[in-house]
Amino acid sequence: MSQRELSELTGCDKSTVSVIIKRFEGIGLVERTMGASSGRRGRPSESLRISELSGLLMGVHLEFECLRFVAANVDGRPFASIDRPLPTTPSELGDDVRNGLEALCNEVGRSLSEIRAVGMTLPGLVGSAGGLAESSNLSWDTVAVPDLLRTKIGAPVYVDNDSNASTLAEHLFGVAADLSDFIMLDGSRGIGGGVFIDGRLYRGRSGFSGEMGHIKVVKDGRMCGCGAPGCLSAYICAPALVARSRRVPGISKFSDILAAAEAGNPDVRYLLEEAGQFLGVAMATLINVFDPPAIALGGIIAQIWPYIENSTRQTIQQNAMRTPAREYEIRISTISNSQIPWGGVTLALEGFSNLHPTDPLPW
Amino acid sequence: MSQRELSELTGCDKSTVSVIIKRFEGIGLVERTMGASSGRRGRPSESLRISELSGLLMGVHLEFECLRFVAANVDGRPFASIDRPLPTTPSELGDDVRNGLEALCNEVGRSLSEIRAVGMTLPGLVGSAGGLAESSNLSWDTVAVPDLLRTKIGAPVYVDNDSNASTLAEHLFGVAADLSDFIMLDGSRGIGGGVFIDGRLYRGRSGFSGEMGHIKVVKDGRMCGCGAPGCLSAYICAPALVARSRRVPGISKFSDILAAAEAGNPDVRYLLEEAGQFLGVAMATLINVFDPPAIALGGIIAQIWPYIENSTRQTIQQNAMRTPAREYEIRISTISNSQIPWGGVTLALEGFSNLHPTDPLPW
């Protein structure tokens, strides 16, 4: 992009852009290249780009099986990843994260000092200060994650719920890149989500918003892992689908369900159609409450979408108010199922690019 | 408030405030008074106030029984009201609204030309352009209300859903005045509500957000007036409560239910407790989705609150995630049950005070 284009895009005058760009060049964040000739006569236009060597954004994903580390340049696009074992107790988290970051830096031939920000995702409720407050899927509870990391890692650390991070990733890099408002439902061991409004993630009073898996779909219904009855997650998260198909021979994990559905197994197809109805009820509630331009579906919901689409859409039409139900759009995420997760580096990018104007630059 | 205080509050420098205030004085919006002596020596401080004669904001409420007209000064506080019959067809709306505004102006000794803005509320889904898109409670459908009014009324007209208007009123004048985020549930013939986020009403893609009465509480449950099953409104709106208590002798309207509950009638008390459970399920969904600082309850929900509070709170504790459920606050509206409705003049005030900087002043 040229300086003139930056000026038009930001609404800042040319001299302001020039001053800021000089500063960014000075710290190695931005570099100048000669753009492709426009075909017209005259000198080839000079353009600016984010320098690939300007630093690293790192994602750390606390998943159920492992700690997953992801590296991105400051444009936020992940390019490498490694998995390490989960710490057995929270007290080991600081050392384990530092060691993992170091191992990933070694692997990509960079150094820890190049890390500009770390974004860490947790599978549970994460408070505004970054602490884990509640996780029905993880045996940890009330862990002050930032305190555990602060002394071990030089760069700023941004911690959030995994689905909040996925929601941000869909806005910056995924199916919601053109939307300033959308609702995300993201599925794995549990069902999560995010509320994206007016161009930013809405985090609620204390950071706990977006728990779409705990929308009530059946009054006094199945018990959910969260301890309450009738949540969407109790009907459609991966363990629930596996549990509900236990009478089908050969099903012991989620990938078996996908394979059986693909092979046309009628019991599994029926089970998934029914799951689509529960999802449709929850989405009808979201449509009536938000009138959202779009709902993005990610993770396992995206994976089973071919088998639940009909029943989900039909249930929405039967349950949502007819005017907003004419307008909503469903978008199926691809990055939420990519081999390298995007959420962590997206959190790091959000933090890195939202430095308060009076903050000192972090390097 | 003094010019100095205005400057501190707005962050504008004194000379900017001075220029704007001079302009406002010139058009009669603001007047100077000598403030009460501060007790310290020196000249008594001069302060500014909104002139009571600077104009009128008018509310027009299309209700089920009547067209209700409300007058306020430009501070938005209603001071007079009249009721007129409902137009029999939408085509009469323009003349009927104009005549009603004229009658109210006569009653308060002011003139139509003093009206700065009109806010009109409708009991149904209202699109961003002010048209009625859908109303399960009114036999009208798809009525382009602003077009019907435009040629009849000189002042700008702002049209919105009645519960959206109530939500704004709670923020400006009611129980949510100190909150930049809250959720409203407002009940009458139907149950409505509003999503108030980051200091403004969130209206969704096309203006249809906040339909809290159509949160799903029972999968495949009772049919709601909206045509879909299992909505909160089907269990707790005034006609639903009356219908569900039809076996109780002497109940034929909502006020009978209130009287019977007050008198301790066990059947009615039980019915209301059960209604509280349905409300609790819907509020648990809202808490899990928004992590809201507060939920405001208005209209008939506020009226029956003494009889549903226990079952509602208990159901929330059983159904919401335990961390956000520790934090939410319930606030019971009073202005939503005041004799003169606040919503219409609040819409007028929102429109009047949000004039885009490049708009010409409307007088």
XYZ file of C-alpha atoms in Angstrom:
726
model
C 0.000 0.000 0.000
C 1.304 3.455 -0.790
C 1.503 6.324 1.690
C -1.179 8.098 -0.296
C -3.506 5.086 0.027
C -2.796 4.857 3.764
C -3.691 8.488 4.092
C -6.996 7.983 2.265
C -7.814 4.874 4.260
C -7.130 6.391 7.660
C -8.343 9.901 6.949
C -5.046 11.270 8.315
C -3.272 13.893 6.272
C -0.143 12.968 4.336
C 2.295 14.599 6.701
C 0.836 12.747 9.706
C 1.072 9.435 7.878
C 4.618 10.282 6.880
C 5.685 10.978 10.481
C 4.137 7.736 11.749
C 5.586 5.658 8.931
C 9.072 7.085 9.567
C 8.733 6.020 13.179
C 7.576 2.534 12.185
C 10.448 2.272 9.703
C 12.878 3.294 12.428
C 11.823 0.371 14.605
C 11.789 -2.066 11.714
C 8.029 -2.581 11.596
C 7.520 -1.296 8.069
C 9.675 -1.446 4.960
C 9.512 0.235 1.556
C 9.318 -1.688 -1.689
C 8.948 -0.616 -5.272
C 5.414 -1.579 -6.279
C 4.669 -3.217 -9.611
C 4.491 -0.647 -12.359
C 0.922 0.481 -12.806
C 1.305 0.189 -16.586
C 1.111 3.948 -16.892
C 4.188 6.020 -17.643
C 6.131 7.642 -14.840
C 8.186 6.296 -12.004
C 7.088 3.000 -10.450
C 5.141 3.720 -7.244
C 6.767 3.112 -3.899
C 4.716 1.091 -1.469
C 4.914 0.105 2.162
C 4.574 -3.274 3.725
C 4.867 -4.801 7.146
C 8.371 -6.159 7.461
C 8.523 -9.901 7.833
C 11.378 -9.491 10.261
C 9.667 -6.878 12.413
C 8.804 -9.314 15.134
C 6.777 -12.325 16.143
C 3.272 -12.704 17.491
C 2.874 -15.962 19.371
C -0.247 -17.943 20.143
C -0.445 -20.362 23.038
C -3.449 -22.677 23.097
C -4.223 -24.560 26.255
C -6.108 -27.470 24.776
C -7.249 -30.672 26.380
C -4.472 -32.848 25.058
C -1.590 -30.418 24.787
C -0.183 -26.940 24.930
C -0.053 -25.774 21.321
C 2.327 -22.989 20.308
C 1.831 -20.968 17.121
C 4.145 -18.423 15.497
C 3.091 -15.545 13.232
C 4.748 -12.458 11.892
C 3.196 -9.186 12.978
C 0.631 -9.486 10.190
C -0.961 -12.176 12.384
C -0.897 -15.017 9.864
C 0.372 -18.213 11.513
C 3.263 -19.966 9.811
C 4.502 -22.592 12.272
C 3.296 -24.565 15.240
C 4.475 -27.116 17.790
C 2.685 -29.127 20.473
C 4.005 -29.757 23.955
C 2.547 -31.739 26.851
C 0.037 -30.073 29.167
C 1.435 -28.955 32.511
C 0.157 -31.202 35.269
C -0.525 -28.309 37.628
C -1.104 -24.596 36.996
C 2.126 -23.760 38.868
C 4.148 -25.256 35.991
C 2.386 -23.122 33.407
C 4.859 -20.223 33.393
C 7.924 -22.393 32.785
C 6.108 -24.626 30.313
C 4.913 -21.676 28.250
C 8.336 -20.068 28.242
C 10.016 -23.333 27.259
C 7.478 -23.920 24.505
C 7.933 -20.427 23.107
C 11.692 -20.972 23.150
C 11.378 -24.317 21.372
C 9.165 -22.780 18.688
C 11.561 -19.852 18.224
C 14.415 -22.326 17.779
C 12.401 -24.300 15.285
C 11.763 -21.249 13.101
C 15.227 -19.773 13.576
C 14.134 -16.687 15.499
C 14.768 -15.498 19.039
C 12.567 -14.925 22.091
C 13.475 -11.251 22.021
C 11.615 -10.880 18.726
C 8.278 -11.718 20.344
C 6.088 -8.594 20.358
C 3.053 -10.132 22.029
C 1.670 -13.465 23.175
C -2.002 -14.394 22.948
C -3.134 -17.294 25.062
C -6.471 -19.080 24.765
C -8.156 -21.105 27.500
C -11.100 -23.504 27.245
C -13.295 -21.842 29.871
C -14.576 -18.570 31.239
C -11.790 -16.009 31.261
C -12.171 -12.799 33.240
C -11.256 -9.372 31.899
C -7.933 -9.534 33.736
C -7.073 -12.785 31.957
C -7.692 -15.198 34.789
C -9.438 -18.517 34.234
C -12.629 -18.288 36.273
C -14.474 -21.480 35.404
C -13.924 -24.379 33.059
C -16.358 -27.259 32.943
C -13.994 -29.132 30.627
C -10.736 -28.589 32.435
C -10.141 -29.665 35.993
C -8.470 -26.330 36.796
C -10.465 -23.590 38.382
C -9.775 -19.943 39.219
C -6.243 -19.721 37.868
C -4.637 -16.273 37.605
C -2.932 -17.068 34.321
C -1.329 -13.660 33.642
C 0.320 -13.710 37.077
C 1.820 -17.119 36.314
C 3.257 -15.901 33.004
C 4.271 -12.338 33.791
C 7.707 -12.994 35.238
C 8.519 -15.709 32.697
C 7.791 -13.887 29.465
C 9.137 -10.510 28.444
C 6.410 -9.600 25.956
C 2.852 -8.521 26.844
C 0.484 -11.483 27.255
C -3.206 -11.306 26.294
C -5.400 -14.120 27.628
C -8.962 -14.903 26.586
C -11.476 -17.657 26.088
C -10.738 -19.835 23.052
C -14.024 -19.040 21.317
C -13.644 -15.312 21.833
C -10.263 -15.649 20.142
C -11.815 -17.654 17.278
C -14.434 -14.941 16.847
C -11.733 -12.279 16.534
C -9.880 -14.509 14.061
C -12.992 -14.825 11.881
C -13.257 -11.047 11.805
C -9.621 -10.424 10.977
C -8.897 -13.364 8.677
C -11.977 -15.520 8.196
C -15.558 -15.570 6.956
C -16.558 -12.412 8.822
C -13.769 -10.177 7.549
C -16.248 -7.838 5.835
C -18.659 -7.608 8.779
C -18.679 -5.187 11.694
C -21.392 -7.255 13.408
C -21.791 -11.010 13.633
C -22.406 -13.818 16.088
C -20.076 -16.818 16.260
C -20.820 -20.354 17.385
C -17.744 -22.476 17.678
C -17.724 -26.108 18.643
C -15.252 -28.648 19.993
C -15.346 -30.463 23.296
C -17.806 -27.757 24.334
C -19.720 -25.179 22.315
C -18.540 -21.595 22.628
C -18.959 -18.448 20.669
C -18.599 -14.724 20.540
C -20.598 -11.520 20.180
C -18.983 -9.196 17.654
C -20.672 -5.791 17.570
C -19.714 -2.420 16.138
C -16.355 -3.684 14.935
C -15.186 -5.226 18.182
C -15.649 -8.265 20.358
C -18.219 -7.593 23.060
C -16.800 -9.129 26.232
C -19.579 -8.277 28.697
C -19.241 -7.012 32.233
C -16.329 -9.245 33.228
C -15.230 -11.029 30.071
C -17.741 -13.893 30.222
C -20.008 -13.070 27.283
C -20.524 -15.238 24.233
C -21.277 -18.527 25.965
C -23.484 -19.626 23.063
C -23.189 -23.277 24.070
C -25.172 -22.410 27.172
C -28.172 -20.931 25.435
C -31.125 -22.825 26.845
C -32.819 -25.009 24.251
C -34.822 -27.398 26.451
C -36.360 -26.285 29.751
C -35.193 -28.753 32.444
C -33.417 -30.707 29.697
C -30.222 -32.773 29.583
C -27.567 -31.858 32.106
C -24.707 -29.941 30.558
C -21.075 -30.109 31.646
C -21.548 -26.609 33.098
C -23.836 -28.070 35.746
C -27.088 -26.643 34.380
C -29.851 -28.347 32.402
C -30.944 -27.886 28.797
C -27.918 -26.069 27.312
C -27.267 -26.324 23.562
C -23.878 -27.835 24.365
C -25.532 -30.810 26.093
C -27.005 -31.802 22.721
C -24.373 -30.900 20.172
C -20.823 -30.743 21.568
C -18.525 -33.561 20.463
C -18.777 -35.690 23.650
C -22.583 -35.286 23.647
C -22.816 -36.475 20.044
C -20.584 -39.430 20.841
C -22.612 -40.286 23.960
C -25.895 -40.013 22.074
C -24.687 -42.367 19.341
C -23.259 -45.000 21.659
C -25.786 -47.561 20.424
C -24.401 -47.263 16.918
C -21.687 -49.889 16.419
C -18.196 -48.554 15.849
C -18.697 -45.048 17.296
C -16.288 -44.177 20.054
C -15.041 -40.718 19.084
C -16.169 -37.692 17.094
C -14.261 -38.634 13.944
C -16.218 -41.926 13.883
C -19.420 -39.892 13.710
C -18.119 -37.879 10.763
C -17.044 -41.068 8.978
C -20.384 -42.787 9.634
C -22.321 -39.734 8.426
C -20.174 -39.581 5.312
C -20.855 -43.305 4.726
C -24.588 -42.643 5.006
C -25.251 -44.462 8.293
C -28.966 -43.716 8.895
C -28.777 -43.699 12.714
C -25.950 -41.197 12.714
C -27.631 -39.120 10.027
C -30.804 -39.042 12.140
C -28.847 -38.093 15.258
C -27.177 -35.225 13.419
C -30.489 -34.003 11.972
C -31.834 -33.878 15.496
C -28.716 -32.014 16.660
C -29.487 -29.503 13.893
C -32.891 -28.902 15.445
C -31.356 -28.020 18.813
C -28.874 -25.754 17.047
C -31.760 -24.177 15.108
C -33.624 -23.360 18.332
C -30.534 -21.635 19.774
C -29.930 -19.750 16.526
C -33.590 -18.631 16.454
C -33.059 -17.124 19.906
C -29.908 -15.362 18.672
C -31.710 -14.023 15.596
C -34.593 -12.696 17.699
C -32.263 -11.100 20.241
C -29.613 -9.631 17.889
C -31.084 -9.412 14.368
C -27.515 -10.216 13.296
C -26.291 -9.735 9.733
C -24.619 -13.134 9.975
C -23.976 -16.080 12.220
C -20.628 -17.797 11.709
C -20.304 -21.485 12.538
C -16.935 -23.010 13.297
C -15.154 -26.082 14.637
C -17.198 -29.264 14.816
C -20.383 -27.369 13.892
C -18.725 -26.480 10.587
C -17.609 -30.088 10.187
C -21.092 -31.569 10.627
C -22.792 -28.733 8.713
C -23.475 -30.784 5.558
C -25.530 -33.201 7.678
C -27.344 -30.651 9.861
C -27.905 -27.780 7.439
C -31.419 -28.775 6.384
C -32.793 -29.413 9.854
C -31.039 -26.356 11.283
C -32.398 -23.988 8.637
C -35.872 -25.491 8.852
C -35.936 -25.139 12.644
C -34.790 -21.532 12.368
C -37.610 -20.770 9.931
C -40.108 -22.374 12.306
C -38.757 -20.672 15.418
C -37.378 -17.243 14.563
C -39.528 -14.183 13.924
C -40.267 -14.118 10.243
C -38.847 -10.687 9.435
C -35.311 -11.092 10.859
C -35.349 -14.750 9.718
C -35.544 -13.513 6.128
C -32.289 -11.611 6.497
C -29.721 -13.504 8.481
C -26.883 -15.231 6.725
C -24.983 -18.331 7.840
C -21.258 -18.465 7.131
C -19.227 -21.609 7.585
C -15.754 -21.028 8.966
C -12.763 -22.683 7.399
C -9.922 -21.285 9.523
C -11.488 -22.686 12.711
C -10.681 -26.143 11.342
C -7.278 -25.336 9.904
C -4.352 -27.404 11.066
C -2.740 -24.494 12.892
C -5.131 -22.588 15.168
C -5.503 -18.843 14.514
C -7.033 -17.655 17.804
C -3.905 -17.137 19.892
C -1.950 -15.078 17.380
C -5.138 -13.092 16.712
C -5.352 -12.172 20.399
C -1.681 -11.193 20.273
C -2.381 -9.074 17.180
C -5.381 -7.418 18.813
C -3.306 -6.510 21.835
C -0.271 -5.468 19.816
C -2.226 -3.248 17.423
C -4.382 -1.670 20.121
C -1.563 -0.211 22.138
C -2.955 2.804 23.867
C -1.444 5.916 22.303
C 0.330 6.827 25.527
C 1.774 3.353 26.099
C 5.490 3.127 25.479
C 6.282 0.880 22.533
C 7.016 -2.564 23.945
C 10.567 -2.791 22.596
C -24.060 23.950 34.840
C -21.386 26.530 34.163
C -19.483 26.921 30.908
C -16.379 25.750 32.705
C -18.121 22.576 33.879
C -19.440 21.942 30.359
C -15.929 22.282 29.062
C -14.591 19.761 31.586
C -17.448 17.339 30.919
C -17.120 17.394 27.150
C -13.366 17.738 26.899
C -13.830 20.712 24.549
C -11.798 23.823 25.218
C -13.477 26.884 26.658
C -13.562 28.850 23.450
C -15.260 25.980 21.562
C -17.885 25.657 24.288
C -18.383 29.385 24.203
C -19.005 29.434 20.445
C -21.509 26.573 20.646
C -23.340 28.027 23.619
C -23.655 31.401 21.855
C -25.228 29.605 18.930
C -27.605 27.711 21.207
C -28.501 30.943 22.996
C -29.213 32.583 19.662
C -31.813 29.986 18.815
C -33.327 30.016 22.273
C -32.205 26.558 23.311
C -30.110 27.647 26.255
C -30.473 30.467 28.753
C -28.183 31.953 31.374
C -29.086 32.164 35.039
C -27.194 33.292 38.084
C -26.346 30.142 40.005
C -26.812 29.922 43.738
C -23.873 31.488 45.507
C -21.285 28.843 46.236
C -20.835 30.243 49.734
C -17.385 31.508 48.832
C -16.693 35.187 48.256
C -16.659 36.598 44.784
C -19.313 37.112 42.156
C -22.108 34.512 42.050
C -21.365 32.052 39.266
C -23.303 32.234 36.035
C -24.764 28.962 34.876
C -26.507 27.676 31.789
C -29.690 25.714 31.521
C -31.911 24.398 28.790
C -34.642 26.932 28.229
C -38.099 25.661 29.040
C -39.438 27.594 26.099
C -36.858 26.318 23.625
C -39.248 23.874 22.053
C -41.270 20.745 22.460
C -40.431 17.077 22.017
C -43.523 15.031 21.327
C -44.141 11.346 21.841
C -46.784 9.444 19.916
C -47.601 5.950 21.150
C -49.566 3.660 18.935
C -51.067 1.417 21.557
C -53.755 -1.201 21.268
C -56.579 0.903 22.605
C -55.580 4.401 21.542
C -53.089 6.821 20.090
C -51.400 8.430 23.076
C -49.708 11.820 22.699
C -47.081 13.039 25.156
C -45.467 16.469 25.438
C -42.026 17.219 26.879
C -39.695 20.173 26.868
C -36.372 19.590 25.160
C -35.007 18.049 28.358
C -37.174 15.040 27.445
C -39.203 14.888 30.643
C -42.901 14.405 29.829
C -45.330 16.874 31.365
C -48.668 16.326 29.634
C -50.521 13.660 27.700
C -53.776 13.046 25.856
C -55.357 9.952 24.332
C -57.163 9.853 20.990
C -58.884 6.986 19.194
C -56.822 4.645 17.034
C -57.058 5.256 13.307
C -59.069 2.509 11.661
C -56.669 2.211 8.728
C -53.026 3.188 8.317
C -53.986 5.774 5.669
C -55.581 7.911 8.392
C -52.462 7.879 10.515
C -50.925 11.082 9.154
C -53.993 13.225 9.775
C -54.748 11.586 13.113
C -51.211 12.177 14.386
C -51.230 15.777 13.221
C -54.611 16.420 14.803
C -53.527 14.772 18.034
C -50.334 16.844 18.208
C -52.390 19.982 17.569
C -54.868 19.067 20.299
C -52.049 18.447 22.785
C -50.354 21.743 21.839
C -53.655 23.546 22.428
C -54.061 21.849 25.773
C -50.644 22.997 26.992
C -50.862 26.447 25.407
C -48.051 25.945 22.898
C -47.990 25.862 19.119
C -47.191 23.165 16.540
C -44.289 25.275 15.308
C -42.519 24.757 18.641
C -42.211 21.013 18.055
C -38.526 20.140 17.521
C -38.965 16.408 17.055
C -41.572 13.688 17.282
C -40.821 10.181 18.514
C -43.339 7.512 17.632
C -43.481 4.008 19.118
C -45.133 1.001 17.511
C -45.967 -2.382 19.054
C -44.106 -4.538 16.553
C -40.931 -4.938 14.544
C -39.822 -1.584 13.190
C -37.197 -1.391 10.459
C -34.264 1.010 10.509
C -36.164 3.350 8.171
C -39.046 3.522 10.643
C -41.486 1.267 8.843
C -43.613 -1.265 10.704
C -42.476 -4.640 9.376
C -44.369 -7.112 11.500
C -46.712 -6.937 14.458
C -48.214 -10.045 15.926
C -50.392 -7.922 18.180
C -51.655 -5.378 15.681
C -53.556 -6.300 12.564
C -51.449 -3.892 10.498
C -48.477 -5.176 8.573
C -45.704 -3.548 6.553
C -46.729 0.062 7.066
C -44.275 2.767 5.948
C -45.053 4.997 8.908
C -42.561 7.811 8.196
C -43.975 8.220 4.673
C -47.477 8.593 6.100
C -46.338 11.281 8.534
C -43.759 13.193 6.534
C -46.075 15.565 4.685
C -48.313 16.116 7.704
C -45.744 17.058 10.323
C -43.104 19.760 9.995
C -40.661 18.377 12.572
C -38.423 15.326 12.125
C -40.132 12.078 13.115
C -38.244 9.152 14.687
C -40.082 5.828 14.738
C -39.097 2.713 16.655
C -40.380 -0.333 18.451
C -42.041 0.491 21.792
C -39.617 -1.629 23.829
C -36.561 -0.153 22.146
C -37.943 3.246 23.157
C -38.504 2.024 26.735
C -34.926 0.776 26.842
C -33.618 4.190 25.805
C -35.875 5.817 28.404
C -34.448 3.600 31.148
C -30.957 4.683 30.145
C -31.751 8.395 29.996
C -34.203 8.696 32.876
C -34.743 5.358 34.604
C -33.074 2.535 36.485
C -30.211 2.174 33.982
C -29.136 5.822 33.953
C -25.686 4.956 35.340
C -25.052 1.999 33.006
C -23.483 1.949 29.567
C -24.537 -1.696 29.124
C -27.741 -3.421 30.128
C -30.468 -5.676 28.806
C -34.147 -4.712 29.081
C -37.185 -6.944 29.237
C -40.416 -5.032 28.994
C -43.844 -6.577 29.181
C -47.375 -5.675 28.195
C -49.598 -7.383 25.662
C -46.383 -8.934 24.363
C -42.911 -9.124 25.861
C -40.276 -6.926 24.266
C -36.914 -5.608 25.228
C -33.731 -3.952 24.166
C -29.990 -4.506 23.930
C -28.101 -1.502 25.274
C -24.353 -1.795 24.668
C -21.459 0.659 24.799
C -23.740 3.568 25.619
C -26.242 3.096 22.835
C -29.184 0.982 21.795
C -28.036 -1.883 19.584
C -30.624 -2.123 16.820
C -29.208 -5.030 14.793
C -28.921 -5.346 11.064
C -32.302 -3.842 10.231
C -33.714 -2.545 13.496
C -35.247 -5.802 14.713
C -32.995 -6.651 17.652
C -34.128 -6.940 21.254
C -37.079 -9.287 20.769
C -36.575 -10.752 24.232
C -40.129 -12.068 24.323
C -39.148 -14.461 21.570
C -36.229 -16.088 23.343
C -36.975 -19.795 23.179
C -37.706 -21.274 26.580
C -39.423 -24.559 25.636
C -38.459 -26.512 22.522
C -41.658 -27.144 20.525
C -43.589 -25.427 23.322
C -46.739 -23.290 23.422
C -47.515 -21.360 20.258
C -46.689 -17.683 20.575
C -48.564 -14.851 18.882
C -45.551 -14.488 16.592
C -46.413 -17.825 14.994
C -43.511 -19.791 16.493
C -43.481 -22.249 19.397
C -41.938 -21.977 22.836
C -41.276 -18.215 23.085
C -41.037 -16.601 26.528
C -43.945 -14.363 25.559
C -46.240 -17.382 25.163
C -45.839 -18.022 28.890
C -45.636 -14.609 30.495
C -47.243 -11.820 28.437
C -50.487 -10.426 29.857
C -52.877 -12.355 27.564
C -50.933 -15.584 28.201
C -51.186 -15.127 31.967
C -54.912 -14.430 31.655
C -55.422 -17.455 29.408
C -53.417 -19.707 31.725
C -55.473 -18.652 34.756
C -58.857 -19.009 33.100
C -59.832 -21.767 35.523
C -59.453 -19.373 38.425
C -62.832 -17.737 39.143
C -63.001 -13.999 38.564
C -59.964 -13.646 36.268
C -60.736 -12.036 32.955
C -57.985 -9.435 32.595
C -54.460 -8.765 33.756
C -55.461 -6.470 36.612
C -57.558 -9.337 38.039
C -54.387 -11.414 38.224
C -52.572 -8.678 40.115
C -55.491 -8.301 42.525
C -55.759 -12.055 43.082
C -52.011 -12.348 43.686
C -52.171 -9.458 46.118
C -55.062 -11.176 47.926
C -52.975 -14.346 48.198
C -54.969 -16.559 45.809
C -52.882 -19.769 45.759
C -53.716 -20.748 42.167
C -52.658 -17.368 40.842
C -49.590 -17.323 43.061
C -48.595 -20.746 41.692
C -49.184 -19.622 38.117
C -46.967 -16.592 38.647
C -44.241 -18.649 40.280
C -44.250 -20.871 37.233
C -44.112 -17.803 34.966
C -41.032 -16.776 36.931
C -39.388 -20.063 35.979
C -39.900 -19.397 32.282
C -38.574 -15.871 32.761
C -35.600 -17.314 34.659
C -34.729 -19.646 31.782
C -34.768 -16.739 29.316
C -32.703 -14.565 31.657
C -30.169 -17.400 32.106
C -29.733 -17.439 28.330
C -29.235 -13.654 28.333
C -26.692 -13.865 31.159
C -24.729 -16.611 29.366
C -24.782 -14.714 26.053
C -24.109 -11.155 27.290
C -22.608 -11.328 30.793
C -24.596 -8.126 31.341
C -23.972 -5.801 34.272
C -27.737 -5.577 34.730
C -31.072 -6.710 33.388
C -33.876 -4.169 33.724
C -37.443 -5.423 33.993
C -40.349 -3.188 33.073
C -44.091 -3.076 32.385
C -46.098 -6.066 33.589
C -42.914 -7.946 34.508
C -42.156 -5.178 37.009
C -45.751 -5.328 38.234
C -45.705 -9.068 38.954
C -42.101 -9.016 40.210
C -43.019 -9.392 43.911
C -44.725 -12.695 43.057
C -42.143 -14.071 40.635
C -38.889 -12.839 42.135
C -38.105 -15.999 44.118
C -38.769 -18.479 41.332
C -37.070 -16.274 38.738
C -33.873 -15.871 40.766
C -33.817 -19.535 41.699
C -34.229 -20.609 38.073
C -31.435 -18.258 37.024
C -29.112 -19.766 39.624
C -29.976 -23.251 38.385
C -29.627 -22.390 34.691
C -26.986 -19.703 34.202
C -23.252 -20.361 34.312
C -22.159 -19.891 37.864
C -19.536 -17.182 37.320
C -21.645 -14.622 35.414
C -24.641 -15.603 37.588
C -22.766 -14.255 40.602
C -22.508 -10.812 39.066
C -25.652 -9.786 37.257
C -28.026 -7.342 38.851
C -31.780 -7.076 38.352
C -33.300 -3.601 38.325
C -37.026 -3.023 38.428
C -38.229 -0.150 36.297
C -40.636 2.422 37.644
C -40.995 4.776 34.684
C -42.211 1.930 32.450
C -45.344 1.867 34.593
C -45.755 5.610 35.026
C -49.036 7.138 33.964
C -47.478 9.029 31.074
C -45.238 6.874 28.853
C -41.632 8.054 28.404
C -40.598 6.127 25.291
C -41.849 8.434 22.559
C -40.343 11.645 23.896
C -37.116 9.713 24.558
C -36.936 8.724 20.878
C -37.573 12.346 19.970
C -34.789 13.414 22.335
C -32.379 10.817 20.923
C -33.071 12.052 17.398
C -33.003 15.727 18.341
C -29.733 15.490 20.276
C -27.990 13.308 17.702
C -28.319 15.666 14.779
C -25.457 14.899 12.483
C -22.994 17.814 12.586
C -23.635 18.646 8.942
C -27.433 18.547 9.223
C -29.048 21.944 9.103
C -30.723 22.804 12.375
C -34.362 21.830 12.014
C -35.749 25.321 12.640
